[in-house]
Short mmCIF file of C-alpha atoms in Angstrom, two decimals:
data_model
loop_
_atom_site.label_atom_id
_atom_site.label_comp_id
_atom_site.label_asym_id
_atom_site.label_seq_id
_atom_site.Cartn_x
_atom_site.Cartn_y
_atom_site.Cartn_z
CA UNK T 1 10.69 -14.55 16.95
CA UNK T 2 14.19 -15.95 16.48
CA UNK T 3 15.90 -16.22 13.11
CA UNK T 4 15.13 -19.91 12.62
CA UNK T 5 11.45 -19.42 13.39
CA UNK T 6 11.29 -16.38 11.12
CA UNK T 7 12.88 -18.31 8.27
CA UNK T 8 10.41 -21.14 8.74
CA UNK T 9 7.48 -18.74 8.82
CA UNK T 10 8.70 -17.02 5.66
CA UNK T 11 8.90 -20.38 3.89
CA UNK T 12 5.34 -21.16 4.94
CA UNK T 13 4.09 -17.78 3.72
CA UNK T 14 5.85 -18.17 0.37
CA UNK T 15 4.34 -21.62 -0.15
CA UNK T 16 0.85 -20.47 0.76
CA UNK T 17 1.19 -17.35 -1.37
CA UNK T 18 2.19 -19.36 -4.42
CA UNK T 19 -0.67 -21.82 -3.95
CA UNK T 20 -3.28 -19.09 -3.42
CA UNK T 21 -2.04 -17.04 -6.36
CA UNK T 22 -2.28 -20.14 -8.56
CA UNK T 23 -5.93 -20.47 -7.58
CA UNK T 24 -6.62 -16.90 -8.70
CA UNK T 25 -5.38 -17.89 -12.14
CA UNK T 26 -4.12 -14.58 -13.51
CA UNK T 27 -1.26 -12.11 -13.04
CA UNK T 28 -1.66 -9.89 -9.99
CA UNK T 29 -0.19 -6.49 -9.25
CA UNK T 30 -0.20 -4.77 -5.87
CA UNK T 31 1.01 -1.28 -5.07
CA UNK T 32 3.01 -0.27 -2.01
CA UNK T 33 1.57 3.06 -0.89
CA UNK T 34 4.50 3.77 1.38
CA UNK T 35 8.16 4.50 0.86
CA UNK T 36 9.05 2.53 3.99
CA UNK T 37 7.42 -0.58 2.53
CA UNK T 38 9.40 -0.06 -0.68
CA UNK T 39 12.72 0.26 1.14
CA UNK T 40 12.04 -2.72 3.40
CA UNK T 41 10.98 -4.92 0.48
CA UNK T 42 14.09 -4.00 -1.52
CA UNK T 43 16.47 -4.39 1.40
CA UNK T 44 15.11 -7.77 2.48
CA UNK T 45 14.66 -9.26 -0.99
CA UNK T 46 10.89 -9.67 -0.63
CA UNK T 47 10.36 -8.99 -4.34
CA UNK T 48 12.43 -12.03 -5.25
CA UNK T 49 10.25 -14.25 -3.07
CA UNK T 50 7.08 -13.39 -4.94
CA UNK T 51 5.56 -16.00 -7.28
CA UNK T 52 5.99 -15.23 -10.97
CA UNK T 53 2.36 -14.11 -11.15
CA UNK T 54 2.53 -11.64 -8.24
CA UNK T 55 4.20 -8.25 -8.56
CA UNK T 56 4.76 -5.32 -6.22
CA UNK T 57 5.06 -1.84 -7.71
CA UNK T 58 5.94 1.42 -6.03
CA UNK T 59 3.30 4.05 -5.43
CA UNK T 60 3.26 7.71 -4.42
CA UNK T 61 4.29 6.99 -0.85
CA UNK T 62 7.51 8.98 -0.53
CA UNK T 63 6.73 12.52 0.76
CA UNK T 64 9.70 14.15 -0.93
CA UNK T 65 9.09 12.31 -4.20
CA UNK T 66 5.48 13.46 -4.61
CA UNK T 67 6.19 17.10 -3.79
CA UNK T 68 5.55 19.12 -6.94
CA UNK T 69 8.46 20.88 -8.59
CA UNK T 70 6.73 24.24 -8.13
CA UNK T 71 6.84 23.79 -4.35
CA UNK T 72 10.54 22.91 -4.47
CA UNK T 73 11.16 26.07 -6.50
CA UNK T 74 9.17 28.13 -4.00
CA UNK T 75 11.22 26.78 -1.10
CA UNK T 76 14.46 27.69 -2.84
CA UNK T 77 13.15 31.20 -3.50
CA UNK T 78 12.16 31.56 0.14
CA UNK T 79 15.61 30.43 1.21
CA UNK T 80 17.24 33.21 -0.81
CA UNK T 81 15.19 35.99 0.80
CA UNK T 82 17.43 38.11 3.07
CA UNK T 83 16.90 37.61 6.82
CA UNK T 84 14.92 34.41 6.27
CA UNK T 85 15.88 31.24 8.12
CA UNK T 86 14.49 28.30 6.18
CA UNK T 87 14.02 25.16 8.26
CA UNK T 88 13.40 21.74 6.76
CA UNK T 89 13.72 18.02 7.25
CA UNK T 90 16.97 16.65 5.86
CA UNK T 91 15.52 14.81 2.85
CA UNK T 92 14.52 18.09 1.21
CA UNK T 93 18.03 19.54 1.07
CA UNK T 94 19.23 17.96 -2.15
CA UNK T 95 16.00 17.89 -4.18
CA UNK T 96 16.67 19.94 -7.28
CA UNK T 97 14.44 22.70 -8.57
CA UNK T 98 13.61 23.59 -12.15
CA UNK T 99 16.96 25.28 -12.73
CA UNK T 100 19.07 22.61 -11.07
CA UNK T 101 19.21 24.58 -7.83
CA UNK T 102 18.55 23.04 -4.42
CA UNK T 103 18.33 24.12 -0.80
CA UNK T 104 21.78 22.65 -0.30
CA UNK T 105 23.15 24.81 -3.10
CA UNK T 106 21.30 27.83 -1.73
CA UNK T 107 22.95 27.23 1.64
CA UNK T 108 26.38 27.06 0.01
CA UNK T 109 25.61 30.43 -1.57
CA UNK T 110 24.85 32.02 1.78
CA UNK T 111 21.20 31.21 2.44
CA UNK T 112 20.44 30.31 6.05
CA UNK T 113 18.97 26.83 5.60
CA UNK T 114 18.79 24.66 8.69
CA UNK T 115 17.85 21.01 9.12
CA UNK T 116 15.49 20.36 12.03
CA UNK T 117 14.14 17.19 13.59
CA UNK T 118 10.69 18.56 14.39
CA UNK T 119 8.39 21.48 13.70
CA UNK T 120 8.82 22.68 17.27
CA UNK T 121 12.55 23.03 16.61
CA UNK T 122 11.59 25.58 13.96
CA UNK T 123 9.33 27.38 16.44
CA UNK T 124 12.20 27.52 18.94
CA UNK T 125 14.49 28.98 16.27
CA UNK T 126 11.90 31.69 15.61
CA UNK T 127 11.72 32.50 19.33
CA UNK T 128 15.52 32.71 19.50
CA UNK T 129 15.72 35.00 16.44
CA UNK T 130 12.96 37.60 16.87
CA UNK T 131 14.40 39.95 14.24
CA UNK T 132 14.39 37.30 11.51
CA UNK T 133 11.66 35.42 9.65
CA UNK T 134 11.66 31.65 10.12
CA UNK T 135 9.96 29.45 7.51
CA UNK T 136 9.30 25.75 7.94
CA UNK T 137 8.92 23.49 4.89
CA UNK T 138 5.70 21.63 5.70
CA UNK T 139 6.07 18.58 3.49
CA UNK T 140 4.68 15.11 4.10
CA UNK T 141 1.53 13.06 4.51
CA UNK T 142 -0.89 12.77 7.42
CA UNK T 143 1.96 11.33 9.47
CA UNK T 144 3.79 14.66 9.75
CA UNK T 145 0.97 17.13 9.09
CA UNK T 146 -0.32 17.11 12.71
CA UNK T 147 3.09 18.30 13.88
CA UNK T 148 2.83 21.26 11.50
CA UNK T 149 -0.62 22.01 12.91
CA UNK T 150 0.72 21.92 16.47
CA UNK T 151 3.55 24.29 15.52
CA UNK T 152 1.13 26.79 13.98
CA UNK T 153 -1.12 26.65 17.04
CA UNK T 154 1.91 27.16 19.30
CA UNK T 155 3.07 30.15 17.25
CA UNK T 156 -0.42 31.61 17.36
CA UNK T 157 -0.75 31.11 21.11
CA UNK T 158 2.45 33.04 21.83
CA UNK T 159 1.86 35.62 19.06
CA UNK T 160 5.04 34.57 17.29
CA UNK T 161 4.88 36.86 14.30
CA UNK T 162 8.16 35.79 12.69
CA UNK T 163 7.17 32.15 12.09
CA UNK T 164 5.49 30.76 8.96
CA UNK T 165 5.18 27.47 7.12
CA UNK T 166 5.10 26.66 3.45
CA UNK T 167 2.18 24.23 3.36
CA UNK T 168 2.76 21.37 0.94
CA UNK T 169 1.22 18.46 2.82
CA UNK T 170 -0.49 15.66 0.92
CA UNK T 171 -3.39 13.31 1.72
CA UNK T 172 -3.08 9.63 0.88
CA UNK T 173 -6.64 8.59 0.04
CA UNK T 174 -7.28 11.16 -2.75
CA UNK T 175 -4.02 10.06 -4.39
CA UNK T 176 -5.06 6.41 -4.31
CA UNK T 177 -8.41 7.29 -5.85
CA UNK T 178 -6.69 9.39 -8.53
CA UNK T 179 -4.40 6.48 -9.41
CA UNK T 180 -7.42 4.27 -9.95
CA UNK T 181 -8.79 6.77 -12.46
CA UNK T 182 -5.68 6.43 -14.65
CA UNK T 183 -6.28 3.76 -17.33
CA UNK T 184 -2.54 3.14 -17.60
CA UNK T 185 -2.26 2.15 -13.93
CA UNK T 186 -3.98 -1.15 -13.29
CA UNK T 187 -3.42 -2.44 -9.78
CA UNK T 188 -5.34 -5.21 -8.06
CA UNK T 189 -4.95 -3.97 -4.51
CA UNK T 190 -2.97 -1.83 -2.12
CA UNK T 191 -0.48 -2.57 0.62
CA UNK T 192 -1.33 0.36 2.87
CA UNK T 193 1.10 2.22 5.13
CA UNK T 194 1.07 1.48 8.83
CA UNK T 195 2.18 4.88 10.11
CA UNK T 196 -0.21 6.95 7.98
CA UNK T 197 -3.01 4.59 8.97
CA UNK T 198 -2.26 5.27 12.63
CA UNK T 199 -3.45 8.83 11.99
CA UNK T 200 -6.28 8.38 9.49
CA UNK T 201 -7.55 4.99 10.71
CA UNK T 202 -8.41 1.90 8.71
CA UNK T 203 -11.92 3.14 7.90
CA UNK T 204 -10.39 5.89 5.74
CA UNK T 205 -9.79 3.32 2.98
CA UNK T 206 -13.50 2.57 2.53
CA UNK T 207 -13.81 4.67 -0.69
CA UNK T 208 -11.08 2.58 -2.32
CA UNK T 209 -12.86 -0.66 -1.46
CA UNK T 210 -16.46 0.44 -1.93
CA UNK T 211 -16.06 2.57 -5.07
CA UNK T 212 -13.40 0.54 -6.87
CA UNK T 213 -13.57 -2.91 -5.24
CA UNK T 214 -9.84 -2.91 -4.54
CA UNK T 215 -8.64 -4.74 -1.44
CA UNK T 216 -6.60 -2.76 1.07
CA UNK T 217 -4.35 -4.43 3.62
CA UNK T 218 -2.62 -2.37 6.30
CA UNK T 219 0.72 -3.89 7.16
CA UNK T 220 3.77 -3.31 9.28
CA UNK T 221 7.19 -2.93 7.71
CA UNK T 222 9.09 -6.10 8.58
CA UNK T 223 9.57 -8.66 5.75
CA UNK T 224 7.22 -11.17 7.38
CA UNK T 225 4.57 -8.49 7.80
CA UNK T 226 4.87 -7.44 4.17
CA UNK T 227 4.60 -11.03 2.95
CA UNK T 228 1.58 -11.62 5.17
CA UNK T 229 0.02 -8.46 3.76
CA UNK T 230 0.52 -9.61 0.18
CA UNK T 231 -0.91 -13.03 1.03
CA UNK T 232 -4.03 -11.44 2.48
CA UNK T 233 -4.47 -9.35 -0.68
CA UNK T 234 -4.29 -12.49 -2.82
CA UNK T 235 -6.73 -14.29 -0.54
CA UNK T 236 -9.25 -11.47 -0.90
CA UNK T 237 -9.02 -11.65 -4.67
CA UNK T 238 -9.37 -15.44 -4.63
CA UNK T 239 -12.52 -15.12 -2.55
CA UNK T 240 -13.75 -12.14 -4.62
CA UNK T 241 -14.34 -10.27 -1.38
CA UNK T 242 -12.37 -7.00 -1.34
CA UNK T 243 -12.18 -5.42 2.09
CA UNK T 244 -10.05 -3.41 4.47
CA UNK T 245 -7.83 -5.71 6.49
CA UNK T 246 -5.77 -4.41 9.38
CA UNK T 247 -2.68 -6.49 10.13
CA UNK T 248 -1.25 -3.73 12.34
CA UNK T 249 -3.87 -3.62 15.14
CA UNK T 250 -1.30 -2.81 17.79
CA UNK T 251 -1.07 0.70 16.32
CA UNK T 252 -3.96 1.18 13.88
CA UNK T 253 -7.62 1.52 14.88
CA UNK T 254 -10.68 1.99 12.67
CA UNK T 255 -11.05 5.65 13.64
CA UNK T 256 -7.36 6.54 13.82
CA UNK T 257 -5.77 9.13 16.09
CA UNK T 258 -8.65 11.45 16.93
CA UNK T 259 -6.43 14.01 18.67
CA UNK T 260 -4.16 14.31 15.63
CA UNK T 261 -7.18 14.61 13.34
CA UNK T 262 -8.63 17.38 15.52
CA UNK T 263 -5.33 19.28 15.31
CA UNK T 264 -5.40 18.99 11.52
CA UNK T 265 -9.01 20.11 11.30
CA UNK T 266 -8.35 23.04 13.62
CA UNK T 267 -5.51 24.48 11.54
CA UNK T 268 -5.95 23.15 8.00
CA UNK T 269 -8.67 22.53 5.46
CA UNK T 270 -8.56 20.35 2.33
CA UNK T 271 -7.39 22.01 -0.86
CA UNK T 272 -6.60 21.15 -4.46
CA UNK T 273 -2.87 20.63 -4.73
CA UNK T 274 -0.35 19.58 -7.39
CA UNK T 275 1.48 16.27 -7.13
CA UNK T 276 4.50 15.12 -9.04
CA UNK T 277 3.22 12.86 -11.86
CA UNK T 278 -0.42 13.10 -10.78
CA UNK T 279 -1.15 16.73 -11.71
CA UNK T 280 -3.54 18.61 -9.42
CA UNK T 281 -5.80 16.36 -7.36
CA UNK T 282 -8.92 17.88 -5.78
CA UNK T 283 -8.93 18.02 -1.97
CA UNK T 284 -5.64 16.15 -1.74
CA UNK T 285 -3.67 18.84 0.08
CA UNK T 286 -3.95 21.00 3.16
CA UNK T 287 -4.09 24.78 3.28
CA UNK T 288 -4.27 26.97 6.35
CA UNK T 289 -7.69 28.03 7.52
CA UNK T 290 -8.43 31.77 7.28
CA UNK T 291 -7.79 32.34 10.99
CA UNK T 292 -4.25 30.97 10.53
CA UNK T 293 -3.57 32.35 7.04
CA UNK T 294 -1.01 34.79 8.43
CA UNK T 295 1.30 31.80 8.99
CA UNK T 296 1.43 30.97 5.27
CA UNK T 297 4.91 31.84 3.98
CA UNK T 298 3.76 32.03 0.36
CA UNK T 299 1.26 34.73 1.30
CA UNK T 300 3.55 36.64 3.63
CA UNK T 301 6.39 36.81 1.10
CA UNK T 302 4.12 37.10 -1.94
CA UNK T 303 5.52 33.98 -3.60
CA UNK T 304 3.52 32.79 -6.60
CA UNK T 305 3.82 29.14 -7.52
CA UNK T 306 5.11 28.62 -11.05
CA UNK T 307 4.82 25.69 -13.43
CA UNK T 308 6.38 22.29 -12.95
CA UNK T 309 9.52 21.60 -14.99
CA UNK T 310 10.96 18.15 -14.40
CA UNK T 311 14.71 17.53 -14.78
CA UNK T 312 15.39 16.45 -18.39
CA UNK T 313 15.28 12.69 -18.73
CA UNK T 314 14.07 12.10 -15.17
CA UNK T 315 11.31 9.49 -14.87
CA UNK T 316 10.57 9.83 -11.17
CA UNK T 317 6.95 10.59 -11.98
CA UNK T 318 6.59 7.26 -13.74
CA UNK T 319 8.42 5.39 -10.99
CA UNK T 320 6.11 6.61 -8.23
CA UNK T 321 3.02 5.65 -10.21
CA UNK T 322 4.27 2.15 -10.99
CA UNK T 323 4.68 2.83 -14.71
CA UNK T 324 8.38 2.06 -14.87
CA UNK T 325 11.16 0.55 -12.84
CA UNK T 326 14.00 2.72 -11.56
CA UNK T 327 16.57 1.07 -13.83
CA UNK T 328 14.40 1.74 -16.88
CA UNK T 329 15.32 5.41 -16.50
CA UNK T 330 18.39 6.16 -18.61
CA UNK T 331 19.74 8.43 -15.84
CA UNK T 332 19.62 5.72 -13.18
CA UNK T 333 23.05 4.65 -11.95
CA UNK T 334 24.78 6.81 -14.55
CA UNK T 335 24.39 10.52 -13.92
CA UNK T 336 21.78 9.91 -11.20
CA UNK T 337 23.13 8.27 -8.05
CA UNK T 338 22.66 8.88 -4.32
CA UNK T 339 25.85 10.96 -4.41
CA UNK T 340 24.60 13.02 -7.36
CA UNK T 341 20.79 12.68 -7.41
CA UNK T 342 18.86 14.16 -10.32
CA UNK T 343 15.33 13.28 -9.26
CA UNK T 344 13.74 13.13 -5.80
CA UNK T 345 13.36 9.34 -5.91
CA UNK T 346 17.14 9.09 -5.70
CA UNK T 347 17.41 11.83 -3.06
CA UNK T 348 15.04 10.56 -0.42
CA UNK T 349 15.85 7.73 1.95
CA UNK T 350 12.32 6.48 1.16
CA UNK T 351 12.69 6.92 -2.59
CA UNK T 352 12.28 3.92 -4.87
CA UNK T 353 15.36 4.76 -6.93
CA UNK T 354 17.65 5.07 -3.93
CA UNK T 355 16.32 1.79 -2.49
CA UNK T 356 16.78 0.08 -5.86
CA UNK T 357 20.30 1.50 -6.24
CA UNK T 358 21.33 0.30 -2.79
CA UNK T 359 19.75 -3.13 -2.78
CA UNK T 360 18.64 -4.29 -6.24
CA UNK T 361 20.67 -2.69 -9.01
CA UNK T 362 22.91 -5.75 -9.49
CA UNK T 363 19.94 -7.97 -10.17
CA UNK T 364 19.33 -9.01 -13.74
CA UNK T 365 16.09 -7.97 -15.42
CA UNK T 366 15.63 -9.99 -18.62
CA UNK T 367 12.27 -8.45 -19.47
CA UNK T 368 12.57 -4.66 -19.52
CA UNK T 369 8.96 -3.95 -20.28
CA UNK T 370 7.36 -1.35 -18.05
CA UNK T 371 4.16 -1.67 -16.06
CA UNK T 372 2.05 -0.40 -18.94
CA UNK T 373 3.36 -2.73 -21.63
CA UNK T 374 2.19 -6.18 -20.55
CA UNK T 375 -1.29 -6.50 -22.02
CA UNK T 376 -2.32 -3.32 -20.28
CA UNK T 377 -1.67 -4.92 -16.90
CA UNK T 378 0.58 -3.09 -14.44
CA UNK T 379 3.34 -5.48 -13.45
CA UNK T 380 7.01 -5.45 -12.75
CA UNK T 381 9.17 -7.19 -15.37
CA UNK T 382 9.72 -10.91 -15.11
CA UNK T 383 10.81 -12.26 -11.76
CA UNK T 384 14.24 -11.03 -10.79
CA UNK T 385 16.90 -13.13 -9.12
CA UNK T 386 17.44 -12.59 -5.43
CA UNK T 387 20.44 -10.61 -4.31
CA UNK T 388 23.32 -12.54 -2.89
#
């Protein structure tokens, strides 16, 4: 679609969205359950195109942002162990632990911390360094968890005894259900992530729809796709017919990626796990099955998870549950910037705070009320002007 056609289609979507929202007759709030949606919406100005009665709030969709502080602390401790090579994706480097430390700081102090592009890179490093222990930071949702499973199976197949992972993967559906149990978080529907849905399938969202009557629309990440997704959410509410709607059929099927699911089931099993801002959610994480327990770095190095201690003043936990906007945090744009991030939402390329800082911080926000202050209804503040 060329630029002129895209502009025309966006105009049509905006008009239809405004008309349909007017028919619903009340304020509506939808949550983006994906950091990529958040970044795309901020970068393209989608928020500014919403009718006054329709709001998008960020959810726990950024893998780095939802990782509990205790897991960050454990990674830093692992990195400081002599003869350990700690491997990680790049976004984890600058996330600070309870004492202000980070993997980046640990590396500057002599720890061997290496950024990898895949789990198999970590396996290759272990093969190339047989006298050293190699740990991979297994962080992320169902999108990246299968790769961790494949790495563990590969290490097991070649009896690679110097390779372990620190399992801190998260599952999307239990988090969505936990959000709906919080009386301070009142959302009318979910814009669901395309890439996670490729793995878990559209049918995975049935508990959200059937137990809570919340519409779920799976969308791609382009501005037109996001706007179409929001329109479909509003249509479902107008018709009082919540359902799962898949607008990404080229990649997402009802059953998902069966091969990836089999890999996960072979290596991992569901476990209770802590989330930033959401406490411990039952069966929302993945732990290694007994036959693969020897690949758990926490067990091998006898690391006990501590308590979570958030950076003073940091409101990342409220940002990723839609309870406040990034610029409602007093640290935002002052001591907390992408150059000097305090919380993970400013560190990650998928973090709400970093996206807001890059694309929306110059917008005016006349109504600074948070999502929990407008008659108990979770909304963004009043409509914000579009960026120039």
